[in-house]
Amino acid sequence: REQARNEANEQRQVLSLLTEVNPAVLWLFSPDWDECLFINDAYEELFGRSTTAIKSNSMDFMEAVHPEDRETVQTAMEQLSNGSRVELEYRVNESEAYSRWVWTEGLPIFNETGELQSVVGFNRDITDMKRLETELIGQRDELAALTDNAPIILFELDDEGTFLQSRGRGLDDLQIDPNQFIGESIF
């Protein structure tokens, strides 16, 4: 009996250590979101709110969500409370002008009788990924503007020589529809 108690304590210590060093926000709420049953300290840095505040007011985290994203988050919470798994991205941290992006995954937890017992999930900081995505979209748009205005015709072909797209001002000069060759083989 003493050995089982020691093993349980060791498991609790390992779990505690894992939640302390994990950069993701780990959370557990009652199914109706009335009570925050667990949240790790990563919440404070990512959301810019205290764990004490969310434990005393479970909806405190909504203050950290960008006002334009709150309806999306609320819809996901309802889906989770109805027993569905959710994934979403949104902006957080008012003290940083909502410049942080998080990816959230939430899962419903059912007891042995199939009743919703709690909702659990995590939030991961994806700010760097979103910045890179914005950069890539900008570069793609710049490249498209360049190729659309080039005084030549540029064709994109797949590995088998099938036309995927054509671009360039030369198409207009020759009065060629940009979609004229799409799907046709160069051969």
PDB file of N, CA, C and O in Angstrom, residues 144-154 166-176 178:
ATOM      1  N   ALA A 144       3.218  37.536 -58.472  1.00  0.00           N
ATOM      2  CA  ALA A 144       2.087  37.520 -59.405  1.00  0.00           C
ATOM      3  C   ALA A 144       1.989  38.853 -60.135  1.00  0.00           C
ATOM      4  O   ALA A 144       1.744  38.890 -61.354  1.00  0.00           O
ATOM      5  N   ALA A 145       2.179  39.954 -59.405  1.00  0.00           N
ATOM      6  CA  ALA A 145       2.115  41.276 -60.043  1.00  0.00           C
ATOM      7  C   ALA A 145       3.223  41.416 -61.084  1.00  0.00           C
ATOM      8  O   ALA A 145       3.002  41.956 -62.178  1.00  0.00           O
ATOM      9  N   LEU A 146       4.418  40.921 -60.758  1.00  0.00           N
ATOM     10  CA  LEU A 146       5.524  40.985 -61.713  1.00  0.00           C
ATOM     11  C   LEU A 146       5.240  40.166 -62.966  1.00  0.00           C
ATOM     12  O   LEU A 146       5.446  40.624 -64.078  1.00  0.00           O
ATOM     13  N   THR A 147       4.790  38.933 -62.764  1.00  0.00           N
ATOM     14  CA  THR A 147       4.557  38.065 -63.927  1.00  0.00           C
ATOM     15  C   THR A 147       3.352  38.526 -64.741  1.00  0.00           C
ATOM     16  O   THR A 147       3.353  38.398 -65.958  1.00  0.00           O
ATOM     17  N   ASP A 148       2.348  39.086 -64.085  1.00  0.00           N
ATOM     18  CA  ASP A 148       1.181  39.578 -64.830  1.00  0.00           C
ATOM     19  C   ASP A 148       1.544  40.772 -65.702  1.00  0.00           C
ATOM     20  O   ASP A 148       0.923  40.995 -66.742  1.00  0.00           O
ATOM     21  N   ASN A 149       2.522  41.545 -65.285  1.00  0.00           N
ATOM     22  CA  ASN A 149       2.893  42.755 -66.011  1.00  0.00           C
ATOM     23  C   ASN A 149       4.144  42.592 -66.874  1.00  0.00           C
ATOM     24  O   ASN A 149       4.599  43.553 -67.482  1.00  0.00           O
ATOM     25  N   ALA A 150       4.695  41.402 -66.917  1.00  0.00           N
ATOM     26  CA  ALA A 150       5.869  41.161 -67.757  1.00  0.00           C
ATOM     27  C   ALA A 150       5.461  41.274 -69.222  1.00  0.00           C
ATOM     28  O   ALA A 150       4.401  40.793 -69.618  1.00  0.00           O
ATOM     29  N   PRO A 151       6.316  41.902 -70.069  1.00  0.00           N
ATOM     30  CA  PRO A 151       5.954  42.079 -71.490  1.00  0.00           C
ATOM     31  C   PRO A 151       6.177  40.802 -72.307  1.00  0.00           C
ATOM     32  O   PRO A 151       6.421  40.865 -73.511  1.00  0.00           O
ATOM     33  N   ILE A 152       6.111  39.676 -71.662  1.00  0.00           N
ATOM     34  CA  ILE A 152       6.299  38.383 -72.314  1.00  0.00           C
ATOM     35  C   ILE A 152       5.166  37.459 -71.886  1.00  0.00           C
ATOM     36  O   ILE A 152       4.292  37.851 -71.123  1.00  0.00           O
ATOM     37  N   ILE A 153       5.208  36.228 -72.357  1.00  0.00           N
ATOM     38  CA  ILE A 153       4.239  35.217 -71.920  1.00  0.00           C
ATOM     39  C   ILE A 153       5.007  34.171 -71.120  1.00  0.00           C
ATOM     40  O   ILE A 153       6.042  33.665 -71.567  1.00  0.00           O
ATOM     41  N   LEU A 154       4.520  33.898 -69.917  1.00  0.00           N
ATOM     42  CA  LEU A 154       5.108  32.875 -69.068  1.00  0.00           C
ATOM     43  C   LEU A 154       4.107  31.738 -68.923  1.00  0.00           C
ATOM     44  O   LEU A 154       2.937  31.970 -68.632  1.00  0.00           O
ATOM     45  N   SER A 166      -0.907  30.406 -67.513  1.00  0.00           N
ATOM     46  CA  SER A 166      -0.120  31.309 -68.342  1.00  0.00           C
ATOM     47  C   SER A 166      -0.357  32.726 -67.827  1.00  0.00           C
ATOM     48  O   SER A 166      -1.449  33.059 -67.377  1.00  0.00           O
ATOM     49  N   ARG A 167       0.711  33.521 -67.875  1.00  0.00           N
ATOM     50  CA  ARG A 167       0.640  34.878 -67.334  1.00  0.00           C
ATOM     51  C   ARG A 167       1.484  35.795 -68.210  1.00  0.00           C
ATOM     52  O   ARG A 167       2.342  35.361 -68.954  1.00  0.00           O
ATOM     53  N   GLY A 168       1.283  37.060 -68.054  1.00  0.00           N
ATOM     54  CA  GLY A 168       2.120  38.064 -68.702  1.00  0.00           C
ATOM     55  C   GLY A 168       1.313  38.950 -69.625  1.00  0.00           C
ATOM     56  O   GLY A 168       0.271  38.560 -70.163  1.00  0.00           O
ATOM     57  N   ARG A 169       1.840  40.163 -69.783  1.00  0.00           N
ATOM     58  CA  ARG A 169       1.172  41.149 -70.621  1.00  0.00           C
ATOM     59  C   ARG A 169       1.189  40.722 -72.092  1.00  0.00           C
ATOM     60  O   ARG A 169       0.343  41.141 -72.883  1.00  0.00           O
ATOM     61  N   GLY A 170       2.128  39.859 -72.449  1.00  0.00           N
ATOM     62  CA  GLY A 170       2.194  39.365 -73.823  1.00  0.00           C
ATOM     63  C   GLY A 170       0.926  38.650 -74.250  1.00  0.00           C
ATOM     64  O   GLY A 170       0.586  38.620 -75.440  1.00  0.00           O
ATOM     65  N   LEU A 171       0.198  38.077 -73.303  1.00  0.00           N
ATOM     66  CA  LEU A 171      -1.077  37.426 -73.633  1.00  0.00           C
ATOM     67  C   LEU A 171      -2.059  38.431 -74.200  1.00  0.00           C
ATOM     68  O   LEU A 171      -2.745  38.157 -75.198  1.00  0.00           O
ATOM     69  N   ASP A 172      -2.125  39.619 -73.579  1.00  0.00           N
ATOM     70  CA  ASP A 172      -3.020  40.674 -74.064  1.00  0.00           C
ATOM     71  C   ASP A 172      -2.578  41.166 -75.434  1.00  0.00           C
ATOM     72  O   ASP A 172      -3.402  41.398 -76.320  1.00  0.00           O
ATOM     73  N   ASP A 173      -1.262  41.331 -75.589  1.00  0.00           N
ATOM     74  CA  ASP A 173      -0.736  41.837 -76.857  1.00  0.00           C
ATOM     75  C   ASP A 173      -1.105  40.921 -78.020  1.00  0.00           C
ATOM     76  O   ASP A 173      -1.370  41.389 -79.126  1.00  0.00           O
ATOM     77  N   LEU A 174      -1.120  39.609 -77.750  1.00  0.00           N
ATOM     78  CA  LEU A 174      -1.462  38.637 -78.801  1.00  0.00           C
ATOM     79  C   LEU A 174      -2.933  38.218 -78.751  1.00  0.00           C
ATOM     80  O   LEU A 174      -3.356  37.327 -79.482  1.00  0.00           O
ATOM     81  N   GLN A 175      -3.701  38.837 -77.852  1.00  0.00           N
ATOM     82  CA  GLN A 175      -5.121  38.549 -77.676  1.00  0.00           C
ATOM     83  C   GLN A 175      -5.370  37.059 -77.408  1.00  0.00           C
ATOM     84  O   GLN A 175      -6.233  36.436 -78.008  1.00  0.00           O
ATOM     85  N   ILE A 176      -4.581  36.511 -76.457  1.00  0.00           N
ATOM     86  CA  ILE A 176      -4.716  35.104 -76.059  1.00  0.00           C
ATOM     87  C   ILE A 176      -5.366  35.064 -74.684  1.00  0.00           C
ATOM     88  O   ILE A 176      -4.956  35.763 -73.765  1.00  0.00           O
ATOM     89  N   PRO A 178      -5.846  33.792 -71.118  1.00  0.00           N
ATOM     90  CA  PRO A 178      -4.903  33.115 -70.212  1.00  0.00           C
ATOM     91  C   PRO A 178      -5.283  31.664 -69.909  1.00  0.00           C
ATOM     92  O   PRO A 178      -4.423  30.857 -69.581  1.00  0.00           O
TER      93      PRO A 178
END
